[in-house]
């Protein structure tokens, strides 16, 4: 699967960096710093990312103020309550353990997170889940539920990390033939794999389908099956619905959609195919579009 493949992400990030500032990345060791340099041109001067590592923040983070000012993730930042020292210590420990668990499940998923995620902001908002936005590259919001375990934190970070990856992939190799405003029209909406039974703008439906794949895989790897049972049928329905709007996808978008569709139609779903998709060189390259 190209959308999860480490090699494909590395190639695409290098193209993204070049598109932003004209610089060529000479080695894998230079990729994360080059990516940070590129996204810092898109971020507020007071909220610059660090070349390495992931910075943790809370309700007093500058990103929360930014979100409030710009009406981003209002359902998360709006009701966020103050957190004390012991609470933050628990969050810090859970995030650290979650990153370690991601590595244990699949080092390729951890590489994706390490490349793309620069900031994790944890909030006590009561809105269980997370958030990421193409207007805030590298930033992941996490609003943990009261019963969350380390796996829940890990899945949230991967979920939002992949959203960021999809923003990057789409910016380098566009997935749709229409702009987002057009994709949101009633006739261009498609079923969501996550918000089951709900029709969403086509680009949002694709994102929801894509992030369901690693969540199902991660849960399966730990011997759990709640999301596998919940999402298998809805992901099949979502892929089938998106296929009826195939003409709105570019060649690259059709590639991403077809790979997901083929995977979820296996019975039972083949998680070894996900592992191969993350690691195999067969998914690492893609012929970029060339102007005539």
PDB file of C-alpha atoms in Angstrom:
ATOM      1  CA  UNK A   1       0.000   0.000   0.000  1.00  0.00           C
ATOM      2  CA  UNK A   2       1.599   3.230  -1.152  1.00  0.00           C
ATOM      3  CA  UNK A   3      -0.101   5.356   1.510  1.00  0.00           C
ATOM      4  CA  UNK A   4       1.691   3.445   4.307  1.00  0.00           C
ATOM      5  CA  UNK A   5       4.942   2.574   2.576  1.00  0.00           C
ATOM      6  CA  UNK A   6       8.063   3.980   4.212  1.00  0.00           C
ATOM      7  CA  UNK A   7       9.993   4.276   0.960  1.00  0.00           C
ATOM      8  CA  UNK A   8       7.125   6.036  -0.776  1.00  0.00           C
ATOM      9  CA  UNK A   9       6.769   8.477   2.111  1.00  0.00           C
ATOM     10  CA  UNK A  10      10.487   9.240   2.038  1.00  0.00           C
ATOM     11  CA  UNK A  11      10.428   9.892  -1.712  1.00  0.00           C
ATOM     12  CA  UNK A  12       7.316  12.043  -1.438  1.00  0.00           C
ATOM     13  CA  UNK A  13       8.681  14.061   1.495  1.00  0.00           C
ATOM     14  CA  UNK A  14      11.807  14.811  -0.502  1.00  0.00           C
ATOM     15  CA  UNK A  15       9.622  16.053  -3.384  1.00  0.00           C
ATOM     16  CA  UNK A  16       7.557  18.098  -0.920  1.00  0.00           C
ATOM     17  CA  UNK A  17      10.664  19.773   0.500  1.00  0.00           C
ATOM     18  CA  UNK A  18      11.894  20.623  -2.994  1.00  0.00           C
ATOM     19  CA  UNK A  19       8.499  22.064  -3.922  1.00  0.00           C
ATOM     20  CA  UNK A  20       8.467  24.295  -0.825  1.00  0.00           C
ATOM     21  CA  UNK A  21      11.994  25.703  -0.849  1.00  0.00           C
ATOM     22  CA  UNK A  22      13.779  24.300  -3.898  1.00  0.00           C
ATOM     23  CA  UNK A  23      16.223  22.262  -1.827  1.00  0.00           C
ATOM     24  CA  UNK A  24      17.313  18.719  -2.623  1.00  0.00           C
ATOM     25  CA  UNK A  25      17.606  16.187   0.210  1.00  0.00           C
ATOM     26  CA  UNK A  26      20.899  14.328  -0.112  1.00  0.00           C
ATOM     27  CA  UNK A  27      20.388  11.576   2.485  1.00  0.00           C
ATOM     28  CA  UNK A  28      17.785   9.975   4.704  1.00  0.00           C
ATOM     29  CA  UNK A  29      19.469  11.564   7.742  1.00  0.00           C
ATOM     30  CA  UNK A  30      18.788  15.009   6.287  1.00  0.00           C
ATOM     31  CA  UNK A  31      15.133  14.351   5.484  1.00  0.00           C
ATOM     32  CA  UNK A  32      13.485  15.158   8.818  1.00  0.00           C
ATOM     33  CA  UNK A  33      15.459  18.426   9.316  1.00  0.00           C
ATOM     34  CA  UNK A  34      14.689  19.398   5.717  1.00  0.00           C
ATOM     35  CA  UNK A  35      10.996  18.630   6.229  1.00  0.00           C
ATOM     36  CA  UNK A  36      10.974  20.749   9.391  1.00  0.00           C
ATOM     37  CA  UNK A  37      12.666  23.617   7.589  1.00  0.00           C
ATOM     38  CA  UNK A  38       9.992  23.406   4.901  1.00  0.00           C
ATOM     39  CA  UNK A  39       6.962  23.282   7.210  1.00  0.00           C
ATOM     40  CA  UNK A  40       8.358  26.060   9.395  1.00  0.00           C
ATOM     41  CA  UNK A  41       7.776  28.371   6.448  1.00  0.00           C
ATOM     42  CA  UNK A  42       4.087  27.432   6.777  1.00  0.00           C
ATOM     43  CA  UNK A  43       3.871  27.766  10.563  1.00  0.00           C
ATOM     44  CA  UNK A  44       3.647  30.896  12.770  1.00  0.00           C
ATOM     45  CA  UNK A  45       7.040  32.312  13.770  1.00  0.00           C
ATOM     46  CA  UNK A  46       6.314  31.625  17.450  1.00  0.00           C
ATOM     47  CA  UNK A  47       5.434  27.982  16.791  1.00  0.00           C
ATOM     48  CA  UNK A  48       8.408  26.655  14.893  1.00  0.00           C
ATOM     49  CA  UNK A  49       9.210  22.919  14.909  1.00  0.00           C
ATOM     50  CA  UNK A  50      12.475  21.383  16.073  1.00  0.00           C
ATOM     51  CA  UNK A  51      14.675  19.486  13.576  1.00  0.00           C
ATOM     52  CA  UNK A  52      14.456  16.277  15.628  1.00  0.00           C
ATOM     53  CA  UNK A  53      12.164  14.760  18.223  1.00  0.00           C
ATOM     54  CA  UNK A  54       8.559  15.365  19.234  1.00  0.00           C
ATOM     55  CA  UNK A  55       7.665  18.258  21.535  1.00  0.00           C
ATOM     56  CA  UNK A  56       4.881  17.635  24.061  1.00  0.00           C
ATOM     57  CA  UNK A  57       2.393  20.357  24.957  1.00  0.00           C
ATOM     58  CA  UNK A  58      -0.791  20.801  26.941  1.00  0.00           C
ATOM     59  CA  UNK A  59      -3.714  23.230  27.208  1.00  0.00           C
ATOM     60  CA  UNK A  60      -1.277  26.129  27.697  1.00  0.00           C
ATOM     61  CA  UNK A  61       0.542  25.327  24.457  1.00  0.00           C
ATOM     62  CA  UNK A  62       0.792  28.070  21.885  1.00  0.00           C
ATOM     63  CA  UNK A  63      -0.947  25.713  19.469  1.00  0.00           C
ATOM     64  CA  UNK A  64      -4.073  25.781  21.615  1.00  0.00           C
ATOM     65  CA  UNK A  65      -4.154  29.563  21.474  1.00  0.00           C
ATOM     66  CA  UNK A  66      -3.590  29.360  17.709  1.00  0.00           C
ATOM     67  CA  UNK A  67      -6.501  26.959  17.339  1.00  0.00           C
ATOM     68  CA  UNK A  68      -8.813  29.159  19.383  1.00  0.00           C
ATOM     69  CA  UNK A  69      -7.890  32.244  17.374  1.00  0.00           C
ATOM     70  CA  UNK A  70      -8.397  30.453  14.059  1.00  0.00           C
ATOM     71  CA  UNK A  71     -11.400  28.288  15.025  1.00  0.00           C
ATOM     72  CA  UNK A  72      -9.543  24.998  14.521  1.00  0.00           C
ATOM     73  CA  UNK A  73     -10.588  21.922  16.536  1.00  0.00           C
ATOM     74  CA  UNK A  74     -13.081  23.942  18.559  1.00  0.00           C
ATOM     75  CA  UNK A  75     -14.560  20.716  19.958  1.00  0.00           C
ATOM     76  CA  UNK A  76     -11.172  19.866  21.445  1.00  0.00           C
ATOM     77  CA  UNK A  77      -9.609  23.159  22.506  1.00  0.00           C
ATOM     78  CA  UNK A  78     -12.848  24.836  23.575  1.00  0.00           C
ATOM     79  CA  UNK A  79     -13.772  22.606  26.521  1.00  0.00           C
ATOM     80  CA  UNK A  80     -10.177  21.763  27.529  1.00  0.00           C
ATOM     81  CA  UNK A  81      -9.707  22.104  31.277  1.00  0.00           C
ATOM     82  CA  UNK A  82      -6.487  22.893  33.158  1.00  0.00           C
ATOM     83  CA  UNK A  83      -4.174  19.964  33.841  1.00  0.00           C
ATOM     84  CA  UNK A  84      -1.978  19.528  36.900  1.00  0.00           C
ATOM     85  CA  UNK A  85       1.531  18.134  37.223  1.00  0.00           C
ATOM     86  CA  UNK A  86       0.575  14.519  38.021  1.00  0.00           C
ATOM     87  CA  UNK A  87      -1.859  14.427  35.097  1.00  0.00           C
ATOM     88  CA  UNK A  88       0.827  15.666  32.733  1.00  0.00           C
ATOM     89  CA  UNK A  89       3.242  13.075  34.054  1.00  0.00           C
ATOM     90  CA  UNK A  90       0.718  10.349  33.199  1.00  0.00           C
ATOM     91  CA  UNK A  91       0.223  11.805  29.717  1.00  0.00           C
ATOM     92  CA  UNK A  92       3.985  12.050  29.152  1.00  0.00           C
ATOM     93  CA  UNK A  93       4.458   8.444  30.224  1.00  0.00           C
ATOM     94  CA  UNK A  94       1.593   7.224  28.043  1.00  0.00           C
ATOM     95  CA  UNK A  95       2.884   9.065  24.971  1.00  0.00           C
ATOM     96  CA  UNK A  96       6.387   7.669  25.524  1.00  0.00           C
ATOM     97  CA  UNK A  97       5.007   4.160  25.982  1.00  0.00           C
ATOM     98  CA  UNK A  98       2.778   4.625  22.926  1.00  0.00           C
ATOM     99  CA  UNK A  99       5.750   5.541  20.742  1.00  0.00           C
ATOM    100  CA  UNK A 100       7.605   2.469  22.015  1.00  0.00           C
ATOM    101  CA  UNK A 101       4.554   0.310  21.266  1.00  0.00           C
ATOM    102  CA  UNK A 102       4.355   1.679  17.715  1.00  0.00           C
ATOM    103  CA  UNK A 103       7.972   0.615  17.223  1.00  0.00           C
ATOM    104  CA  UNK A 104       7.183  -2.832  18.600  1.00  0.00           C
ATOM    105  CA  UNK A 105       4.181  -3.240  16.303  1.00  0.00           C
ATOM    106  CA  UNK A 106       6.006  -2.047  13.196  1.00  0.00           C
ATOM    107  CA  UNK A 107       9.174   0.079  12.925  1.00  0.00           C
ATOM    108  CA  UNK A 108       7.888   1.447   9.623  1.00  0.00           C
ATOM    109  CA  UNK A 109       4.903   3.027  11.349  1.00  0.00           C
ATOM    110  CA  UNK A 110       7.261   4.555  13.894  1.00  0.00           C
ATOM    111  CA  UNK A 111       9.413   5.933  11.090  1.00  0.00           C
ATOM    112  CA  UNK A 112       6.317   7.601   9.635  1.00  0.00           C
ATOM    113  CA  UNK A 113       5.558   9.215  12.995  1.00  0.00           C
ATOM    114  CA  UNK A 114       9.152  10.308  13.566  1.00  0.00           C
ATOM    115  CA  UNK A 115       9.333  11.900  10.129  1.00  0.00           C
ATOM    116  CA  UNK A 116       5.981  13.680  10.146  1.00  0.00           C
ATOM    117  CA  UNK A 117       5.014  14.496  13.742  1.00  0.00           C
ATOM    118  CA  UNK A 118       6.799  17.386  15.442  1.00  0.00           C
ATOM    119  CA  UNK A 119       4.350  18.280  18.226  1.00  0.00           C
ATOM    120  CA  UNK A 120       1.849  16.314  20.296  1.00  0.00           C
ATOM    121  CA  UNK A 121      -0.561  18.427  22.326  1.00  0.00           C
ATOM    122  CA  UNK A 122      -2.506  16.487  24.973  1.00  0.00           C
ATOM    123  CA  UNK A 123      -5.703  18.002  26.338  1.00  0.00           C
ATOM    124  CA  UNK A 124      -8.333  17.091  28.900  1.00  0.00           C
ATOM    125  CA  UNK A 125     -11.340  18.095  26.784  1.00  0.00           C
ATOM    126  CA  UNK A 126     -13.765  15.210  27.159  1.00  0.00           C
ATOM    127  CA  UNK A 127     -13.837  14.774  23.376  1.00  0.00           C
ATOM    128  CA  UNK A 128     -12.125  11.390  23.082  1.00  0.00           C
ATOM    129  CA  UNK A 129      -9.938  11.281  19.988  1.00  0.00           C
ATOM    130  CA  UNK A 130      -7.488  13.504  18.205  1.00  0.00           C
ATOM    131  CA  UNK A 131      -6.981  15.990  15.434  1.00  0.00           C
ATOM    132  CA  UNK A 132      -4.566  17.134  12.729  1.00  0.00           C
ATOM    133  CA  UNK A 133      -4.928  19.724   9.984  1.00  0.00           C
ATOM    134  CA  UNK A 134      -3.059  20.651   6.824  1.00  0.00           C
ATOM    135  CA  UNK A 135      -2.931  24.206   8.192  1.00  0.00           C
ATOM    136  CA  UNK A 136      -0.883  22.908  11.154  1.00  0.00           C
ATOM    137  CA  UNK A 137       1.708  20.578   9.582  1.00  0.00           C
ATOM    138  CA  UNK A 138       3.393  18.291  12.096  1.00  0.00           C
ATOM    139  CA  UNK A 139       0.965  18.967  14.953  1.00  0.00           C
ATOM    140  CA  UNK A 140      -1.163  16.233  16.520  1.00  0.00           C
ATOM    141  CA  UNK A 141      -3.879  16.974  19.051  1.00  0.00           C
ATOM    142  CA  UNK A 142      -4.704  14.165  21.490  1.00  0.00           C
ATOM    143  CA  UNK A 143      -7.763  14.195  23.755  1.00  0.00           C
ATOM    144  CA  UNK A 144      -7.511  10.909  25.687  1.00  0.00           C
ATOM    145  CA  UNK A 145     -10.531   9.151  27.071  1.00  0.00           C
ATOM    146  CA  UNK A 146     -10.704   8.209  30.727  1.00  0.00           C
ATOM    147  CA  UNK A 147     -10.295   4.509  29.922  1.00  0.00           C
ATOM    148  CA  UNK A 148      -7.552   4.838  27.294  1.00  0.00           C
ATOM    149  CA  UNK A 149      -4.731   2.329  27.378  1.00  0.00           C
ATOM    150  CA  UNK A 150      -1.311   2.682  25.784  1.00  0.00           C
ATOM    151  CA  UNK A 151      -2.618   1.098  22.582  1.00  0.00           C
ATOM    152  CA  UNK A 152      -5.271   3.819  22.316  1.00  0.00           C
ATOM    153  CA  UNK A 153      -2.608   6.530  22.534  1.00  0.00           C
ATOM    154  CA  UNK A 154      -0.501   4.678  19.968  1.00  0.00           C
ATOM    155  CA  UNK A 155      -3.388   4.330  17.535  1.00  0.00           C
ATOM    156  CA  UNK A 156      -4.304   8.000  17.928  1.00  0.00           C
ATOM    157  CA  UNK A 157      -0.751   9.112  17.106  1.00  0.00           C
ATOM    158  CA  UNK A 158      -0.555   6.822  14.050  1.00  0.00           C
ATOM    159  CA  UNK A 159      -4.057   7.862  12.963  1.00  0.00           C
ATOM    160  CA  UNK A 160      -3.195  11.555  13.007  1.00  0.00           C
ATOM    161  CA  UNK A 161       0.306  10.936  11.661  1.00  0.00           C
ATOM    162  CA  UNK A 162      -1.185   9.227   8.610  1.00  0.00           C
ATOM    163  CA  UNK A 163      -3.595  12.119   8.111  1.00  0.00           C
ATOM    164  CA  UNK A 164      -0.525  14.361   7.924  1.00  0.00           C
ATOM    165  CA  UNK A 165       1.075  11.908   5.518  1.00  0.00           C
ATOM    166  CA  UNK A 166      -2.009  12.001   3.297  1.00  0.00           C
ATOM    167  CA  UNK A 167      -1.906  15.804   3.242  1.00  0.00           C
ATOM    168  CA  UNK A 168       1.706  15.585   2.035  1.00  0.00           C
ATOM    169  CA  UNK A 169       1.005  12.837  -0.507  1.00  0.00           C
ATOM    170  CA  UNK A 170      -1.946  14.763  -1.933  1.00  0.00           C
ATOM    171  CA  UNK A 171       0.048  17.985  -2.186  1.00  0.00           C
ATOM    172  CA  UNK A 172       2.804  16.274  -4.190  1.00  0.00           C
ATOM    173  CA  UNK A 173       0.658  13.913  -6.275  1.00  0.00           C
ATOM    174  CA  UNK A 174      -2.924  15.231  -6.219  1.00  0.00           C
ATOM    175  CA  UNK A 175      -5.541  12.556  -5.592  1.00  0.00           C
ATOM    176  CA  UNK A 176      -8.609  14.376  -6.915  1.00  0.00           C
ATOM    177  CA  UNK A 177      -9.634  16.164 -10.087  1.00  0.00           C
ATOM    178  CA  UNK A 178     -11.747  18.728  -8.215  1.00  0.00           C
ATOM    179  CA  UNK A 179     -10.969  21.163  -5.360  1.00  0.00           C
ATOM    180  CA  UNK A 180     -12.198  20.409  -1.816  1.00  0.00           C
ATOM    181  CA  UNK A 181     -15.167  22.784  -2.103  1.00  0.00           C
ATOM    182  CA  UNK A 182     -16.480  20.797  -5.067  1.00  0.00           C
ATOM    183  CA  UNK A 183     -15.785  17.458  -3.374  1.00  0.00           C
ATOM    184  CA  UNK A 184     -18.028  18.551  -0.517  1.00  0.00           C
ATOM    185  CA  UNK A 185     -21.119  18.956  -2.675  1.00  0.00           C
ATOM    186  CA  UNK A 186     -23.910  16.473  -1.979  1.00  0.00           C
ATOM    187  CA  UNK A 187     -23.423  14.544  -5.212  1.00  0.00           C
ATOM    188  CA  UNK A 188     -19.702  14.091  -4.507  1.00  0.00           C
ATOM    189  CA  UNK A 189     -19.959  12.812  -0.949  1.00  0.00           C
ATOM    190  CA  UNK A 190     -19.201   9.224   0.002  1.00  0.00           C
ATOM    191  CA  UNK A 191     -19.684   6.933   2.973  1.00  0.00           C
ATOM    192  CA  UNK A 192     -17.280   7.233   5.864  1.00  0.00           C
ATOM    193  CA  UNK A 193     -15.570   4.104   7.156  1.00  0.00           C
ATOM    194  CA  UNK A 194     -15.286   5.603  10.655  1.00  0.00           C
ATOM    195  CA  UNK A 195     -18.449   7.676  11.048  1.00  0.00           C
ATOM    196  CA  UNK A 196     -20.496   4.697   9.950  1.00  0.00           C
ATOM    197  CA  UNK A 197     -23.467   5.470   7.731  1.00  0.00           C
ATOM    198  CA  UNK A 198     -22.495   9.127   7.325  1.00  0.00           C
ATOM    199  CA  UNK A 199     -21.750  10.693   3.947  1.00  0.00           C
ATOM    200  CA  UNK A 200     -18.703  12.970   3.950  1.00  0.00           C
ATOM    201  CA  UNK A 201     -16.892  15.087   1.342  1.00  0.00           C
ATOM    202  CA  UNK A 202     -14.982  12.729  -0.924  1.00  0.00           C
ATOM    203  CA  UNK A 203     -11.545  13.758   0.290  1.00  0.00           C
ATOM    204  CA  UNK A 204     -12.631  13.331   3.924  1.00  0.00           C
ATOM    205  CA  UNK A 205     -14.118   9.922   3.092  1.00  0.00           C
ATOM    206  CA  UNK A 206     -10.804   8.835   1.573  1.00  0.00           C
ATOM    207  CA  UNK A 207      -8.894  10.008   4.644  1.00  0.00           C
ATOM    208  CA  UNK A 208     -11.291   8.159   6.957  1.00  0.00           C
ATOM    209  CA  UNK A 209     -10.904   4.965   4.958  1.00  0.00           C
ATOM    210  CA  UNK A 210      -7.123   5.240   4.845  1.00  0.00           C
ATOM    211  CA  UNK A 211      -6.618   5.781   8.578  1.00  0.00           C
ATOM    212  CA  UNK A 212      -8.893   2.845   9.391  1.00  0.00           C
ATOM    213  CA  UNK A 213      -6.362   0.460   7.842  1.00  0.00           C
ATOM    214  CA  UNK A 214      -3.451   0.937  10.298  1.00  0.00           C
ATOM    215  CA  UNK A 215      -5.845   1.130  13.255  1.00  0.00           C
ATOM    216  CA  UNK A 216      -7.278  -2.259  12.372  1.00  0.00           C
ATOM    217  CA  UNK A 217      -3.788  -3.650  11.839  1.00  0.00           C
ATOM    218  CA  UNK A 218      -2.445  -2.282  15.133  1.00  0.00           C
ATOM    219  CA  UNK A 219      -5.354  -3.676  17.099  1.00  0.00           C
ATOM    220  CA  UNK A 220      -5.028  -7.054  15.378  1.00  0.00           C
ATOM    221  CA  UNK A 221      -1.314  -7.147  16.209  1.00  0.00           C
ATOM    222  CA  UNK A 222      -2.206  -6.928  19.899  1.00  0.00           C
ATOM    223  CA  UNK A 223      -4.801  -9.691  19.765  1.00  0.00           C
ATOM    224  CA  UNK A 224      -7.752  -7.294  19.873  1.00  0.00           C
ATOM    225  CA  UNK A 225     -10.609  -7.172  17.390  1.00  0.00           C
ATOM    226  CA  UNK A 226     -13.130  -4.457  18.328  1.00  0.00           C
ATOM    227  CA  UNK A 227     -12.143  -2.082  15.513  1.00  0.00           C
ATOM    228  CA  UNK A 228     -11.538  -4.966  13.113  1.00  0.00           C
ATOM    229  CA  UNK A 229     -15.118  -6.117  13.657  1.00  0.00           C
ATOM    230  CA  UNK A 230     -16.467  -2.567  13.579  1.00  0.00           C
ATOM    231  CA  UNK A 231     -14.652  -1.253  10.517  1.00  0.00           C
ATOM    232  CA  UNK A 232     -14.369  -4.214   8.134  1.00  0.00           C
ATOM    233  CA  UNK A 233     -17.906  -3.936   6.759  1.00  0.00           C
ATOM    234  CA  UNK A 234     -17.977  -0.125   6.864  1.00  0.00           C
ATOM    235  CA  UNK A 235     -14.619   0.117   5.067  1.00  0.00           C
ATOM    236  CA  UNK A 236     -15.863  -2.215   2.347  1.00  0.00           C
ATOM    237  CA  UNK A 237     -18.989  -0.094   1.950  1.00  0.00           C
ATOM    238  CA  UNK A 238     -16.944   3.121   1.922  1.00  0.00           C
ATOM    239  CA  UNK A 239     -14.556   1.807  -0.743  1.00  0.00           C
ATOM    240  CA  UNK A 240     -17.443   0.592  -2.890  1.00  0.00           C
ATOM    241  CA  UNK A 241     -19.131   3.982  -2.611  1.00  0.00           C
ATOM    242  CA  UNK A 242     -15.949   5.865  -3.484  1.00  0.00           C
ATOM    243  CA  UNK A 243     -15.443   3.594  -6.495  1.00  0.00           C
ATOM    244  CA  UNK A 244     -18.736   4.897  -7.908  1.00  0.00           C
ATOM    245  CA  UNK A 245     -17.064   8.339  -8.007  1.00  0.00           C
ATOM    246  CA  UNK A 246     -13.909   7.027  -9.634  1.00  0.00           C
ATOM    247  CA  UNK A 247     -13.836   9.772 -12.268  1.00  0.00           C
ATOM    248  CA  UNK A 248     -13.214  12.331  -9.493  1.00  0.00           C
ATOM    249  CA  UNK A 249      -9.933  10.629  -8.555  1.00  0.00           C
ATOM    250  CA  UNK A 250      -6.673  11.201 -10.403  1.00  0.00           C
ATOM    251  CA  UNK A 251      -4.594   8.232 -11.527  1.00  0.00           C
ATOM    252  CA  UNK A 252      -2.727   8.434  -8.225  1.00  0.00           C
ATOM    253  CA  UNK A 253      -5.926   8.718  -6.202  1.00  0.00           C
ATOM    254  CA  UNK A 254      -7.323   5.675  -7.994  1.00  0.00           C
ATOM    255  CA  UNK A 255      -4.155   3.788  -7.086  1.00  0.00           C
ATOM    256  CA  UNK A 256      -4.621   4.556  -3.382  1.00  0.00           C
ATOM    257  CA  UNK A 257      -8.326   3.703  -3.527  1.00  0.00           C
ATOM    258  CA  UNK A 258      -7.792   0.463  -5.448  1.00  0.00           C
ATOM    259  CA  UNK A 259      -5.155  -0.774  -3.011  1.00  0.00           C
ATOM    260  CA  UNK A 260      -7.476  -0.202  -0.057  1.00  0.00           C
ATOM    261  CA  UNK A 261     -10.420  -1.768  -1.872  1.00  0.00           C
ATOM    262  CA  UNK A 262      -8.452  -4.881  -2.800  1.00  0.00           C
ATOM    263  CA  UNK A 263      -7.191  -5.259   0.762  1.00  0.00           C
ATOM    264  CA  UNK A 264     -10.511  -4.902   2.551  1.00  0.00           C
ATOM    265  CA  UNK A 265     -12.173  -7.339   0.125  1.00  0.00           C
ATOM    266  CA  UNK A 266      -9.914 -10.177   1.327  1.00  0.00           C
ATOM    267  CA  UNK A 267     -11.827 -12.507   3.638  1.00  0.00           C
ATOM    268  CA  UNK A 268     -10.651 -12.505   6.314  1.00  0.00           C
ATOM    269  CA  UNK A 269      -8.756  -9.262   5.812  1.00  0.00           C
ATOM    270  CA  UNK A 270      -5.093 -10.023   5.152  1.00  0.00           C
ATOM    271  CA  UNK A 271      -2.984  -8.134   7.687  1.00  0.00           C
ATOM    272  CA  UNK A 272       0.211  -9.582   6.226  1.00  0.00           C
ATOM    273  CA  UNK A 273      -0.577  -7.465   3.169  1.00  0.00           C
ATOM    274  CA  UNK A 274      -0.507  -4.363   5.374  1.00  0.00           C
ATOM    275  CA  UNK A 275       2.907  -5.354   6.713  1.00  0.00           C
ATOM    276  CA  UNK A 276       4.165  -5.850   3.163  1.00  0.00           C
ATOM    277  CA  UNK A 277       2.682  -2.516   2.186  1.00  0.00           C
ATOM    278  CA  UNK A 278       4.641  -0.751   4.927  1.00  0.00           C
ATOM    279  CA  UNK A 279       7.970  -2.387   4.163  1.00  0.00           C
ATOM    280  CA  UNK A 280       8.105  -3.668   0.583  1.00  0.00           C
ATOM    281  CA  UNK A 281      10.091  -1.752  -2.066  1.00  0.00           C
ATOM    282  CA  UNK A 282       7.371  -2.621  -4.594  1.00  0.00           C
ATOM    283  CA  UNK A 283       5.281   0.225  -3.165  1.00  0.00           C
ATOM    284  CA  UNK A 284       8.079   2.749  -2.717  1.00  0.00           C
ATOM    285  CA  UNK A 285       8.022   4.551  -6.051  1.00  0.00           C
ATOM    286  CA  UNK A 286       5.429   6.333  -8.105  1.00  0.00           C
ATOM    287  CA  UNK A 287       5.701   7.968 -11.486  1.00  0.00           C
ATOM    288  CA  UNK A 288       5.089  11.682 -10.854  1.00  0.00           C
ATOM    289  CA  UNK A 289       2.794  13.629 -13.140  1.00  0.00           C
ATOM    290  CA  UNK A 290       4.702  15.501 -15.822  1.00  0.00           C
ATOM    291  CA  UNK A 291       3.300  18.541 -17.559  1.00  0.00           C
ATOM    292  CA  UNK A 292       2.747  18.028 -21.289  1.00  0.00           C
TER     293      UNK A 292
END
